[in-house]
Short mmCIF file of C-alpha atoms and ligand atoms in Angstrom, two decimals:
data_model
loop_
_atom_site.label_atom_id
_atom_site.label_comp_id
_atom_site.label_asym_id
_atom_site.label_seq_id
_atom_site.Cartn_x
_atom_site.Cartn_y
_atom_site.Cartn_z
CA UNK A 725 23.41 -22.67 -49.72
CA UNK A 726 24.43 -23.85 -52.84
CA UNK A 727 23.13 -27.58 -54.09
CA UNK A 728 26.15 -29.74 -54.37
CA UNK A 729 27.43 -32.20 -56.74
CA UNK A 730 25.76 -35.69 -56.28
CA UNK A 731 28.20 -38.17 -56.29
CA UNK A 732 26.41 -41.66 -54.88
CA UNK A 733 29.32 -42.78 -52.02
CA UNK A 734 31.82 -45.06 -53.48
CA UNK A 735 32.07 -48.67 -51.61
CA UNK A 736 34.98 -47.36 -49.41
CA UNK A 737 32.79 -44.50 -48.43
CA UNK A 738 30.11 -46.64 -46.94
CA UNK A 739 30.17 -45.04 -43.60
CA UNK A 740 30.05 -41.28 -44.68
CA UNK A 741 26.07 -41.68 -44.85
CA UNK A 742 25.50 -45.31 -43.33
CA UNK A 743 22.79 -45.35 -40.22
CA UNK A 744 24.59 -47.61 -37.67
CA UNK A 745 22.32 -49.52 -35.71
CA UNK A 746 23.98 -49.62 -31.85
CA UNK A 747 23.74 -52.97 -30.33
CA UNK A 748 24.31 -52.81 -26.11
CA UNK A 749 25.19 -56.61 -26.48
CA UNK A 750 24.12 -57.70 -23.43
CA UNK A 751 20.51 -56.67 -23.77
CA UNK A 752 19.86 -57.01 -27.31
CA UNK A 753 19.13 -60.87 -27.49
CA UNK A 754 20.02 -63.55 -25.00
CA UNK A 755 20.35 -67.05 -26.84
CA UNK A 756 20.87 -69.41 -24.22
CA UNK A 757 18.54 -68.19 -21.76
CA UNK A 758 20.74 -66.80 -18.80
CA UNK A 759 19.36 -63.72 -18.93
CA UNK A 760 22.36 -62.18 -20.78
CA UNK A 761 22.49 -60.88 -24.43
CA UNK A 762 25.14 -62.98 -26.50
CA UNK A 763 26.88 -62.75 -30.08
CA UNK A 764 24.51 -66.00 -31.32
CA UNK A 765 21.71 -64.17 -30.30
CA UNK A 766 22.93 -60.83 -32.42
CA UNK A 767 23.49 -63.96 -35.41
CA UNK A 768 19.93 -64.95 -34.87
CA UNK A 769 18.46 -61.23 -35.14
CA UNK A 770 20.48 -60.12 -38.07
CA UNK A 771 17.46 -60.64 -40.77
CA UNK A 772 15.58 -58.08 -37.92
CA UNK A 773 18.44 -55.41 -38.86
CA UNK A 774 18.77 -56.02 -42.43
CA UNK A 775 14.68 -55.61 -42.73
CA UNK A 776 14.71 -52.47 -40.64
CA UNK A 777 17.00 -50.93 -42.82
CA UNK A 778 20.48 -50.16 -41.15
CA UNK A 779 23.51 -50.62 -42.91
CA UNK A 780 26.20 -51.42 -40.15
CA UNK A 781 25.74 -52.66 -36.52
CA UNK A 782 28.38 -51.13 -33.68
CA UNK A 783 28.56 -54.00 -31.18
CA UNK A 784 29.53 -52.55 -27.43
CA UNK A 785 32.52 -54.44 -25.69
CA UNK A 786 31.95 -58.30 -25.53
CA UNK A 787 35.56 -58.94 -24.56
CA UNK A 788 36.70 -60.92 -21.45
CA UNK A 789 35.60 -58.75 -18.81
CA UNK A 790 34.97 -58.63 -15.11
CA UNK A 791 31.89 -56.38 -16.27
CA UNK A 792 32.12 -54.08 -13.79
CA UNK A 793 31.66 -51.28 -16.19
CA UNK A 794 29.28 -53.27 -18.41
CA UNK A 795 32.58 -54.48 -20.29
CA UNK A 796 34.25 -51.04 -20.47
CA UNK A 797 36.30 -53.04 -18.35
CA UNK A 798 38.54 -55.07 -20.39
CA UNK A 799 40.64 -57.99 -19.27
CA UNK A 800 41.41 -59.66 -22.78
CA UNK A 801 41.33 -57.57 -26.05
CA UNK A 802 41.27 -60.30 -27.89
CA UNK A 803 39.03 -62.74 -26.82
CA UNK A 804 34.83 -62.74 -26.09
CA UNK A 805 33.64 -63.14 -22.81
CA UNK A 806 32.21 -66.50 -22.02
CA UNK A 807 29.19 -64.96 -20.91
CA UNK A 808 29.06 -63.34 -24.91
CA UNK A 809 30.20 -66.72 -26.41
CA UNK A 810 33.34 -67.49 -28.28
CA UNK A 811 35.69 -66.39 -30.92
CA UNK A 812 33.77 -68.45 -33.07
CA UNK A 813 30.67 -66.99 -32.29
CA UNK A 814 31.73 -63.90 -33.50
CA UNK A 815 33.01 -65.18 -36.83
CA UNK A 816 30.13 -66.76 -37.22
CA UNK A 817 27.87 -63.39 -36.68
CA UNK A 818 30.39 -61.46 -38.82
CA UNK A 819 29.98 -64.02 -41.58
CA UNK A 820 26.03 -64.10 -41.25
CA UNK A 821 25.98 -59.91 -41.20
CA UNK A 822 28.12 -59.28 -43.97
CA UNK A 823 26.30 -62.00 -46.47
CA UNK A 824 23.23 -59.95 -45.45
CA UNK A 825 24.89 -56.69 -46.35
CA UNK A 826 25.12 -55.34 -42.69
CA UNK A 827 29.02 -54.00 -41.54
CA UNK A 828 30.22 -54.57 -38.02
CA UNK A 829 31.77 -52.17 -35.54
CA UNK A 830 33.10 -52.87 -32.51
CA UNK A 831 34.31 -51.15 -29.79
CA UNK A 832 37.89 -50.53 -28.63
CA UNK A 833 38.35 -49.52 -25.18
CA UNK A 834 42.24 -47.86 -25.30
CA UNK A 835 42.28 -45.44 -22.35
CA UNK A 836 41.84 -48.00 -19.50
CA UNK A 837 42.54 -51.73 -18.81
CA UNK A 838 40.16 -53.80 -16.38
CA UNK A 839 42.43 -54.11 -13.16
CA UNK A 840 42.22 -57.53 -14.17
CA UNK A 841 44.16 -57.17 -17.04
CA UNK A 842 47.55 -59.03 -16.94
CA UNK A 843 49.44 -55.89 -17.69
CA UNK A 844 47.35 -54.16 -14.30
CA UNK A 845 47.75 -58.06 -12.32
CA UNK A 846 51.56 -57.59 -13.07
CA UNK A 847 51.98 -54.03 -12.48
CA UNK A 848 50.87 -54.93 -8.80
CA UNK A 849 53.25 -57.17 -8.07
CA UNK A 850 56.10 -56.00 -9.47
CA UNK A 851 56.10 -52.81 -7.14
CA UNK A 852 56.94 -49.32 -7.49
CA UNK A 853 59.12 -47.89 -10.06
CA UNK A 854 58.95 -51.35 -12.05
CA UNK A 855 58.90 -51.37 -15.75
CA UNK A 856 55.48 -53.04 -15.14
CA UNK A 857 54.09 -49.96 -13.46
CA UNK A 858 55.61 -47.81 -16.35
CA UNK A 859 52.63 -48.96 -18.47
CA UNK A 860 49.81 -47.00 -16.08
CA UNK A 861 49.66 -43.93 -14.00
CA UNK A 862 51.32 -44.84 -10.92
CA UNK A 863 52.80 -41.95 -8.51
CA UNK A 864 53.45 -41.39 -5.14
CA UNK A 865 50.84 -39.45 -2.65
CA UNK A 866 51.26 -36.39 -1.33
CA UNK A 867 52.01 -35.28 2.19
CA UNK A 868 54.46 -35.99 4.66
CA UNK A 869 53.15 -39.72 4.62
CA UNK A 870 51.91 -39.70 0.64
CA UNK A 871 48.41 -40.55 2.01
CA UNK A 872 46.91 -37.61 -0.04
CA UNK A 873 46.31 -38.49 -4.24
CA UNK A 874 48.91 -36.99 -6.39
CA UNK A 875 46.66 -34.46 -7.85
CA UNK A 876 43.08 -33.12 -7.85
CA UNK A 877 41.70 -35.08 -10.73
CA UNK A 878 38.49 -36.43 -10.18
CA UNK A 879 36.82 -39.30 -11.35
CA UNK A 880 33.83 -39.10 -13.99
CA UNK A 881 32.28 -41.68 -11.77
CA UNK A 882 32.34 -39.47 -8.84
CA UNK A 883 35.10 -39.18 -6.12
CA UNK A 884 38.91 -38.84 -6.74
CA UNK A 885 40.53 -40.01 -9.93
CA UNK A 886 43.28 -41.90 -7.41
CA UNK A 887 43.19 -45.43 -5.68
CA UNK A 888 46.16 -46.21 -2.90
CA UNK A 889 47.45 -49.72 -2.91
CA UNK A 890 49.09 -51.55 -0.16
CA UNK A 891 52.57 -50.61 -0.62
CA UNK A 892 51.64 -47.06 -0.74
CA UNK A 893 51.28 -45.74 -4.39
CA UNK A 894 48.51 -44.70 -6.10
CA UNK A 895 47.11 -45.08 -9.81
CA UNK A 896 45.18 -43.03 -11.91
CA UNK A 897 41.43 -44.23 -12.98
CA UNK A 898 38.95 -41.92 -14.79
CA UNK A 899 36.44 -43.85 -14.54
CA UNK A 900 36.18 -46.60 -11.84
CA UNK A 901 39.16 -48.06 -9.24
CA UNK A 902 38.77 -50.84 -11.80
CA UNK A 903 39.51 -49.22 -14.78
CA UNK A 904 43.18 -48.05 -14.26
CA UNK A 905 44.58 -45.58 -16.71
CA UNK A 906 47.21 -46.57 -19.57
CA UNK A 907 49.92 -44.31 -19.74
CA UNK A 908 49.78 -43.61 -23.71
CA UNK A 909 53.19 -41.97 -23.80
CA UNK A 910 54.83 -45.84 -23.47
CA UNK A 911 55.55 -47.25 -26.81
CA UNK A 912 54.29 -50.65 -25.74
CA UNK A 913 50.89 -49.43 -25.15
CA UNK A 914 51.03 -47.88 -28.45
CA UNK A 915 52.46 -51.02 -30.23
CA UNK A 916 49.35 -53.83 -28.41
CA UNK A 917 46.70 -51.31 -29.19
CA UNK A 918 48.07 -50.95 -33.11
CA UNK A 919 48.24 -55.13 -32.37
CA UNK A 920 45.00 -55.22 -31.34
CA UNK A 921 43.28 -53.05 -33.94
CA UNK A 922 44.66 -55.43 -36.80
CA UNK A 923 43.50 -58.64 -34.65
CA UNK A 924 40.21 -57.43 -35.26
CA UNK A 925 40.57 -55.95 -38.67
CA UNK A 926 41.96 -59.57 -40.01
CA UNK A 927 38.87 -61.11 -38.48
CA UNK A 928 36.75 -58.68 -40.97
CA UNK A 929 35.56 -55.93 -38.68
CA UNK A 930 34.63 -53.08 -40.85
CA UNK A 931 35.30 -50.27 -38.03
CA UNK A 932 35.90 -49.20 -34.52
CA UNK A 933 34.34 -47.00 -31.99
CA UNK A 934 36.59 -45.44 -30.04
CA UNK A 935 35.92 -44.96 -26.10
CA UNK A 936 37.14 -41.91 -24.33
CA UNK A 937 38.97 -41.12 -27.90
CA UNK A 938 39.95 -37.54 -25.91
CA UNK A 939 41.47 -38.95 -22.53
CA UNK A 940 44.36 -41.02 -23.82
CA UNK A 941 46.99 -38.53 -23.25
CA UNK A 942 47.56 -36.68 -20.05
CA UNK A 943 49.23 -33.37 -19.51
CA UNK A 944 52.42 -33.61 -19.06
CA UNK A 945 53.45 -33.55 -15.16
CA UNK A 946 50.06 -34.70 -14.23
CA UNK A 947 48.91 -30.88 -13.02
CA UNK A 948 46.15 -29.98 -10.85
CA UNK A 949 42.64 -28.79 -12.57
CA UNK A 950 42.52 -26.19 -9.83
CA UNK A 951 39.03 -26.78 -8.68
CA UNK A 952 36.53 -29.13 -8.35
CA UNK A 953 33.77 -30.51 -5.88
CA UNK A 954 36.22 -30.21 -3.20
CA UNK A 955 36.98 -26.40 -3.70
CA UNK A 956 34.01 -24.79 -5.66
CA UNK A 957 31.04 -28.01 -5.22
CA UNK A 958 31.56 -28.34 -8.73
CA UNK A 959 32.60 -31.81 -10.46
CA UNK A 960 35.40 -31.29 -12.86
CA UNK A 961 33.13 -33.60 -15.28
CA UNK A 962 30.60 -31.11 -15.29
CA UNK A 963 32.69 -28.49 -16.99
CA UNK A 964 33.58 -31.11 -19.60
CA UNK A 965 32.75 -29.03 -23.07
CA UNK A 966 33.41 -25.83 -21.59
CA UNK A 967 36.70 -26.18 -20.04
CA UNK A 968 40.38 -28.09 -21.43
CA UNK A 969 40.70 -30.47 -18.01
CA UNK A 970 44.96 -31.44 -17.87
CA UNK A 971 43.51 -35.24 -19.04
CA UNK A 972 41.08 -35.00 -21.78
CA UNK A 973 41.60 -33.28 -25.49
CA UNK A 974 45.38 -32.93 -25.25
CA UNK A 975 46.81 -31.94 -28.54
CA UNK A 976 49.28 -35.19 -28.42
CA UNK A 977 46.68 -37.46 -28.49
CA UNK A 978 46.17 -36.77 -32.46
CA UNK A 979 49.53 -38.21 -33.17
CA UNK A 980 48.01 -41.77 -31.60
CA UNK A 981 45.19 -41.41 -34.47
CA UNK A 982 47.75 -40.36 -37.11
CA UNK A 983 49.42 -43.78 -36.61
CA UNK A 984 45.84 -45.48 -36.76
CA UNK A 985 44.92 -44.20 -39.96
CA UNK A 986 47.63 -45.79 -42.70
CA UNK A 987 46.76 -49.33 -40.70
CA UNK A 988 42.95 -49.07 -41.41
CA UNK A 989 43.61 -47.95 -44.55
CA UNK A 990 46.19 -50.94 -45.09
CA UNK A 991 42.72 -53.22 -45.10
CA UNK A 992 40.50 -53.39 -48.25
CA UNK A 993 36.85 -52.61 -48.14
CA UNK A 994 36.92 -49.39 -46.05
CA UNK A 995 37.83 -49.64 -42.65
CA UNK A 996 36.66 -46.51 -40.36
CA UNK A 997 36.97 -45.53 -36.97
CA UNK A 998 34.47 -43.18 -35.13
CA UNK A 999 35.29 -41.01 -32.04
CA UNK A 1000 33.38 -40.86 -28.86
CA UNK A 1001 35.06 -37.58 -28.11
CA UNK A 1002 34.47 -34.64 -26.23
CA UNK A 1003 36.06 -31.55 -26.42
CA UNK A 1004 35.42 -27.64 -25.38
CA UNK A 1005 34.23 -26.81 -28.95
CA UNK A 1006 32.67 -28.09 -31.85
CA UNK A 1007 36.06 -26.61 -33.45
CA UNK A 1008 38.07 -28.93 -31.24
CA UNK A 1009 35.93 -32.06 -32.03
CA UNK A 1010 36.48 -31.38 -35.71
CA UNK A 1011 40.22 -32.33 -35.29
CA UNK A 1012 39.51 -35.52 -34.48
CA UNK A 1013 38.06 -36.24 -38.17
CA UNK A 1014 39.71 -36.06 -41.29
CA UNK A 1015 41.82 -37.60 -44.01
CA UNK A 1016 44.50 -38.54 -41.41
CA UNK A 1017 42.74 -39.22 -38.22
CA UNK A 1018 39.30 -40.98 -37.73
CA UNK A 1019 36.48 -41.00 -40.13
CA UNK A 1020 33.96 -39.67 -38.01
CA UNK A 1021 33.51 -37.83 -34.10
CA UNK A 1022 29.47 -38.25 -32.89
CA UNK A 1023 28.09 -34.91 -32.52
CA UNK A 1024 27.02 -35.01 -28.72
CA UNK A 1025 25.50 -31.37 -28.99
CA UNK A 1026 22.54 -32.66 -30.99
CA UNK A 1027 21.58 -35.06 -28.68
CA UNK A 1028 22.24 -32.70 -25.99
CA UNK A 1029 19.64 -29.82 -28.06
CA UNK A 1030 16.59 -29.10 -25.90
CA UNK A 1031 13.37 -29.27 -27.69
CA UNK A 1032 13.38 -26.31 -29.71
CA UNK A 1033 13.55 -24.93 -33.32
CA UNK A 1034 16.71 -22.45 -32.54
CA UNK A 1035 18.68 -25.00 -30.06
CA UNK A 1036 18.12 -27.68 -33.13
CA UNK A 1037 18.89 -25.03 -35.57
CA UNK A 1038 22.25 -24.17 -33.81
CA UNK A 1039 23.75 -27.29 -33.58
CA UNK A 1040 23.17 -28.70 -36.86
CA UNK A 1041 24.25 -25.47 -38.52
CA UNK A 1042 27.44 -25.90 -36.61
CA UNK A 1043 28.12 -29.48 -37.31
CA UNK A 1044 27.74 -29.07 -40.55
CA UNK A 1045 30.07 -26.41 -40.74
CA UNK A 1046 32.68 -27.73 -38.49
CA UNK A 1047 32.44 -31.08 -40.73
CA UNK A 1048 32.57 -29.67 -44.12
CA UNK A 1049 36.15 -27.59 -43.14
CA UNK A 1050 37.51 -31.39 -42.66
CA UNK A 1051 36.00 -32.45 -44.94
CA UNK A 1052 33.87 -35.24 -43.32
CA UNK A 1053 30.53 -35.82 -42.83
CA UNK A 1054 28.06 -35.01 -39.65
CA UNK A 1055 27.73 -37.99 -37.30
CA UNK A 1056 24.53 -37.51 -35.69
CA UNK A 1057 23.23 -39.40 -32.76
CA UNK A 1058 20.22 -39.20 -30.01
CA UNK A 1059 20.44 -41.86 -28.10
CA UNK A 1060 22.91 -44.63 -26.57
CA UNK A 1061 23.80 -46.51 -23.56
CA UNK A 1062 24.84 -43.58 -21.61
CA UNK A 1063 22.23 -41.31 -22.36
CA UNK A 1064 18.76 -41.19 -20.86
CA UNK A 1065 16.50 -42.16 -23.98
CA UNK A 1066 15.42 -39.59 -25.91
CA UNK A 1067 11.93 -40.14 -25.35
CA UNK A 1068 12.44 -39.56 -21.91
CA UNK A 1069 14.41 -36.63 -22.41
CA UNK A 1070 11.52 -35.11 -24.53
CA UNK A 1071 9.21 -35.25 -21.78
CA UNK A 1072 8.40 -38.80 -21.47
CA UNK A 1073 4.92 -40.45 -22.12
CA UNK A 1074 2.53 -39.26 -24.93
CA UNK A 1075 4.65 -36.00 -25.47
CA UNK A 1076 7.78 -37.65 -25.25
CA UNK A 1077 7.44 -40.26 -27.61
CA UNK A 1078 5.63 -37.73 -30.20
CA UNK A 1079 8.52 -35.47 -30.03
CA UNK A 1080 11.03 -38.25 -30.36
CA UNK A 1081 9.47 -39.59 -33.28
CA UNK A 1082 9.65 -36.05 -35.03
CA UNK A 1083 13.37 -35.76 -33.98
CA UNK A 1084 13.93 -38.96 -35.16
CA UNK A 1085 12.87 -38.35 -38.85
CA UNK A 1086 14.62 -34.88 -38.38
CA UNK A 1087 17.89 -36.66 -38.07
CA UNK A 1088 17.56 -39.15 -40.41
CA UNK A 1089 17.03 -36.39 -43.08
CA UNK A 1090 20.19 -34.69 -42.61
CA UNK A 1091 23.48 -35.30 -44.63
CA UNK A 1092 26.08 -37.44 -43.17
CA UNK A 1093 25.93 -40.81 -41.04
CA UNK A 1094 23.11 -41.43 -38.14
CA UNK A 1095 23.60 -44.10 -35.09
CA UNK A 1096 20.51 -45.62 -33.71
CA UNK A 1097 20.24 -46.93 -30.28
CA UNK A 1098 18.89 -50.45 -30.19
CA UNK A 1099 15.02 -50.11 -28.98
CA UNK A 1100 14.45 -46.48 -30.12
CA UNK A 1101 12.96 -48.07 -33.37
CA UNK A 1102 10.58 -49.10 -30.76
CA UNK A 1103 9.98 -46.06 -28.86
CA UNK A 1104 11.08 -47.51 -25.49
CA UNK A 1105 11.22 -44.94 -22.79
CA UNK A 1106 13.97 -44.75 -20.68
CA UNK A 1107 13.04 -47.09 -17.25
CA UNK A 1108 12.75 -44.75 -14.58
CA UNK A 1109 12.03 -46.76 -11.61
CA UNK A 1110 14.43 -50.05 -11.51
CA UNK A 1111 14.87 -51.02 -8.36
CA UNK A 1112 18.04 -49.88 -6.75
CA UNK A 1113 19.60 -53.14 -5.70
CA UNK A 1114 19.19 -54.28 -9.45
CA UNK A 1115 21.30 -51.29 -10.67
CA UNK A 1116 24.49 -52.10 -11.75
CA UNK A 1117 26.16 -49.07 -13.07
CA UNK A 1118 29.14 -48.21 -11.18
CA UNK A 1119 28.42 -44.46 -11.26
CA UNK A 1120 25.33 -45.28 -9.40
CA UNK A 1121 27.19 -45.90 -6.03
CA UNK A 1122 29.44 -43.09 -6.25
CA UNK A 1123 27.01 -40.57 -7.37
CA UNK A 1124 23.52 -41.63 -7.35
CA UNK A 1125 23.44 -41.49 -11.52
CA UNK A 1126 22.76 -44.57 -13.16
CA UNK A 1127 23.01 -45.81 -16.93
CA UNK A 1128 21.05 -48.83 -16.17
CA UNK A 1129 17.74 -47.79 -17.12
CA UNK A 1130 18.79 -47.25 -20.72
CA UNK A 1131 19.84 -50.87 -21.14
CA UNK A 1132 16.89 -52.64 -20.17
CA UNK A 1133 16.84 -55.68 -22.24
CA UNK A 1134 14.98 -55.27 -25.53
CA UNK A 1135 11.43 -57.02 -26.11
CA UNK A 1136 10.92 -58.91 -28.85
CA UNK A 1137 7.30 -60.65 -28.19
CA UNK A 1138 5.02 -62.48 -26.11
CA UNK A 1139 2.57 -61.75 -23.19
CA UNK A 1140 4.92 -62.54 -20.50
CA UNK A 1141 8.39 -60.26 -19.20
CA UNK A 1142 11.20 -60.75 -20.40
CA UNK A 1143 8.96 -60.82 -23.96
CA UNK A 1144 11.18 -62.97 -25.87
CA UNK A 1145 14.62 -61.73 -24.97
CA UNK A 1146 15.80 -65.25 -24.82
CA UNK A 1147 14.69 -68.38 -25.87
CA UNK A 1148 11.30 -70.09 -25.43
CA UNK A 1149 10.21 -70.36 -21.59
CA UNK A 1150 13.16 -68.66 -20.59
CA UNK A 1151 12.24 -65.87 -17.50
CA UNK A 1152 15.67 -64.69 -16.98
CA UNK A 1153 16.77 -60.95 -17.86
CA UNK A 1154 19.77 -59.27 -15.85
CA UNK A 1155 17.55 -56.29 -15.57
CA UNK A 1156 13.70 -56.53 -15.56
CA UNK A 1157 11.25 -54.72 -18.81
CA UNK A 1158 8.36 -53.13 -17.32
CA UNK A 1159 5.25 -54.73 -18.11
CA UNK A 1160 3.97 -51.78 -20.63
CA UNK A 1161 7.05 -53.01 -22.79
CA UNK A 1162 4.68 -55.79 -23.62
CA UNK A 1163 2.67 -53.59 -26.35
CA UNK A 1164 6.00 -52.14 -27.71
CA UNK A 1165 7.59 -55.57 -28.55
CA UNK A 1166 8.85 -55.74 -32.08
CA UNK A 1167 5.99 -58.59 -32.47
CA UNK A 1168 3.35 -55.82 -31.42
CA UNK A 1169 4.55 -53.17 -33.37
CA UNK A 1170 5.67 -55.12 -36.83
CA UNK A 1171 3.16 -54.30 -39.76
CA UNK A 1172 0.58 -52.29 -37.57
CA UNK A 1173 0.51 -49.00 -39.63
CA UNK A 1174 1.26 -46.02 -37.21
CA UNK A 1175 4.01 -48.02 -34.35
CA UNK A 1176 7.11 -46.47 -34.42
CA UNK A 1177 8.98 -49.55 -35.94
CA UNK A 1178 7.33 -49.19 -38.79
CA UNK A 1179 8.14 -45.29 -38.84
CA UNK A 1180 11.54 -46.34 -38.97
CA UNK A 1181 11.18 -48.56 -41.41
CA UNK A 1182 9.55 -46.32 -43.83
CA UNK A 1183 12.20 -43.85 -43.08
CA UNK A 1184 15.17 -45.69 -43.77
CA UNK A 1185 13.94 -47.45 -47.13
CA UNK A 1186 12.99 -43.80 -48.42
CA UNK A 1187 16.56 -42.38 -46.89
CA UNK A 1188 17.98 -45.47 -49.26
CA UNK A 1189 16.26 -44.80 -52.06
CA UNK A 1190 15.87 -41.14 -52.39
CA UNK A 1191 18.73 -39.34 -54.35
CA UNK A 1192 18.02 -36.35 -52.40
CA UNK A 1193 19.21 -38.29 -49.36
CA UNK A 1194 21.57 -41.13 -50.98
CA UNK A 1195 24.43 -39.06 -50.00
CA UNK A 1196 26.02 -37.68 -47.31
CA UNK A 1197 27.24 -34.59 -49.27
CA UNK A 1198 23.30 -32.74 -50.41
CA UNK A 1199 23.59 -29.63 -48.80
CA UNK A 1200 20.77 -28.42 -46.30
CA UNK A 1201 19.21 -25.60 -47.81
CA UNK A 1202 16.95 -23.64 -45.31
CA UNK A 1203 13.56 -22.65 -46.00
CA UNK A 1204 11.42 -19.76 -44.50
CA UNK A 1205 9.10 -21.47 -41.97
CA UNK A 1206 6.74 -19.99 -39.40
CA UNK A 1207 8.67 -19.28 -35.74
CA UNK A 1208 9.25 -22.21 -33.94
CA UNK A 1209 9.18 -24.40 -37.37
CA UNK A 1210 12.41 -25.67 -39.15
CA UNK A 1211 12.00 -26.52 -42.55
CA UNK A 1212 15.09 -27.74 -44.75
CA UNK A 1213 15.51 -29.28 -48.15
CA UNK A 1214 18.14 -31.38 -49.88
CA UNK A 1215 17.86 -31.51 -53.79
CA UNK A 1216 19.29 -34.55 -56.45
CA UNK A 1217 19.07 -33.08 -59.41
CA UNK A 1218 15.66 -31.75 -59.85
CA UNK A 1219 14.12 -33.84 -56.86
CA UNK A 1220 13.86 -32.07 -53.61
CA UNK A 1221 12.83 -33.18 -50.29
CA UNK A 1222 11.87 -31.38 -47.60
CA UNK A 1223 11.98 -31.95 -44.09
CA UNK A 1224 9.55 -29.64 -41.84
CA UNK A 1225 9.66 -30.12 -37.93
CA UNK A 1226 7.08 -28.48 -35.97
CA UNK A 1227 8.34 -27.62 -32.53
CA UNK A 1228 5.76 -24.31 -32.59
CA UNK A 1229 3.14 -25.79 -30.20
CA UNK A 1230 0.54 -25.50 -32.90
CA UNK A 1231 -0.43 -26.85 -36.29
CA UNK A 1232 1.06 -25.88 -39.36
CA UNK A 1233 0.27 -25.77 -42.46
CA UNK A 1234 2.63 -27.78 -44.98
CA UNK A 1235 1.04 -27.60 -48.47
CA UNK A 1236 3.69 -25.48 -49.66
CA UNK A 1237 6.81 -27.68 -49.32
CA UNK A 1238 5.38 -30.97 -51.78
CA UNK A 1239 3.73 -33.81 -51.47
CA UNK A 1240 4.06 -35.72 -47.90
CA UNK A 1241 5.82 -39.32 -48.03
CA UNK A 1242 6.32 -39.99 -44.60
CA UNK A 1243 5.64 -38.31 -41.51
CA UNK A 1244 5.91 -39.17 -37.61
CA UNK A 1245 2.03 -38.05 -36.86
CA UNK A 1246 -1.31 -38.10 -39.14
CA UNK A 1247 -1.16 -35.14 -41.16
CA UNK A 1248 -5.11 -34.07 -41.83
CA UNK A 1249 -5.84 -30.94 -43.95
CA UNK A 1250 -2.04 -30.79 -44.88
CA UNK A 1251 -1.57 -29.63 -41.43
CA UNK A 1252 1.59 -30.74 -39.78
CA UNK A 1253 0.50 -31.22 -35.89
CA UNK A 1254 2.69 -30.34 -33.02
CA UNK A 1255 5.88 -31.86 -32.07
CA UNK A 1256 5.96 -33.55 -35.46
CA UNK A 1257 8.13 -33.87 -38.48
CA UNK A 1258 7.34 -34.75 -42.21
CA UNK A 1259 9.33 -35.39 -45.28
CA UNK A 1260 7.60 -34.41 -48.36
CA UNK A 1261 8.80 -34.29 -52.08
CA UNK A 1262 8.83 -32.06 -54.83
CA UNK A 1263 9.84 -33.73 -58.34
C1 LIG B 735 32.27 -44.44 -22.55
C2 LIG B 735 31.27 -45.41 -22.56
O1 LIG B 735 30.50 -45.06 -23.20
C3 LIG B 735 30.92 -45.85 -21.04
O2 LIG B 735 30.01 -46.93 -21.56
C4 LIG B 735 32.22 -46.07 -20.23
O3 LIG B 735 31.37 -46.54 -19.07
C5 LIG B 735 32.83 -45.13 -20.31
N1 LIG B 735 33.33 -44.45 -21.80
C6 LIG B 735 33.74 -45.58 -19.60
O4 LIG B 735 34.76 -46.82 -20.56
MG1 LIG B 736 22.84 -65.19 -23.23
#
């Protein structure tokens, strides 16, 4: 591949190569000692994030919510839940963030509201056929007595996607029954969210992460899928990414984003949106991004890649190619609040940590934007042994699968759990941190040369300063390498930065690639150990 012309990102294009740090608000930092992270806690920790070297934060939902699904059940889109603070706390936090050069992305949850949202409460009260019900998907059931759901759709959290209410009608919820799906063919729904966008843009947010961005439009007539747990034993959601479901990735969903884009563009400073979208193919995913829709879409295939050179090479090439077609940069991610942490996915223990560090260096060398999930810079593993009675993920009760293990509060300092998560002396945390996290706290790792925290700090510093990494468009040139080894370079003028990743199972010689400037494991005799990455420079 040829080397492209280098143009530094314009301010409005900040997101194209940004490193965005995902803050799972209730688990990041607790300012008031109630055991739950909050906005004031984030504000106190902003200098840590500035020093880490990230460009922006994405905050998971902090809006008024019964917290059935960790805040992805929003009861009031224009207010802060008292658990997390107030609108004034938000304003103070974003002011400080901007002063430190950090941008703020907030989560937008448009596919469903909370069942405690005013609209849904009114819809229940208003009865069948009412205008209030038309904002959601209410329907009569099947069968003589209407006691079977209106269609065969399944909830992502397990069980049918329909719940019956006292007057006999059913309503649709692709997630928990406490998360009724909105009817996006209704003009009031569209107008409401355009207004919600403006509400937060007016407060200064730099962007939105759009939850279930592929889900808002349902196929006309709500047709059956035709198979599912009841007939084939295979959950419909397991086919996500392989088949088009009538409730996901419908063509008309793009109209919504084409209406949002001019709103974002009407504000100064480069306001953006990133899609959490799942589509059948990378080609269909790329339709969400581009100059007239959203700016970014997470490349989850990268997160799902298995630990092999072929697997990474394939997803990287595909994502780069698809993004190029629509003129957008790629958006890489290895962990988030829904997925097992990558240390554990790659094998857990010492092996998992080695690989996680190597994968992170790989991600940060690629062109485009990268999203980090809080705690990955500490090398945190998934907490696998949380007692069942403490688990809060609504999916756990219905499927036995739980995302709580990646949501354990961050260890900051000290000898005793929850390791500085709250104010001095506070012992509360909504999920307990394991004893092994004492050695993984920020204070324990800061200044320790081989720590994961210092590796991230070094990599982010180089990423910012190095001309070959400073732009999103610097193309990837694959270099010859031994089997099981990935090597690519990016170039600016006469300077090249090469990233080598050793997935081969034996140490490899890297002296031909340049001078090492950072590595995920110690290099001896110019050998890159197994499960390690290095960046090398040639000027
Ligand atoms: C995706 C979010 O990331 C996840 O946490 C949530 O449960 C679902 N969307 C439903 O909002
Ligand atoms: Mg708190």
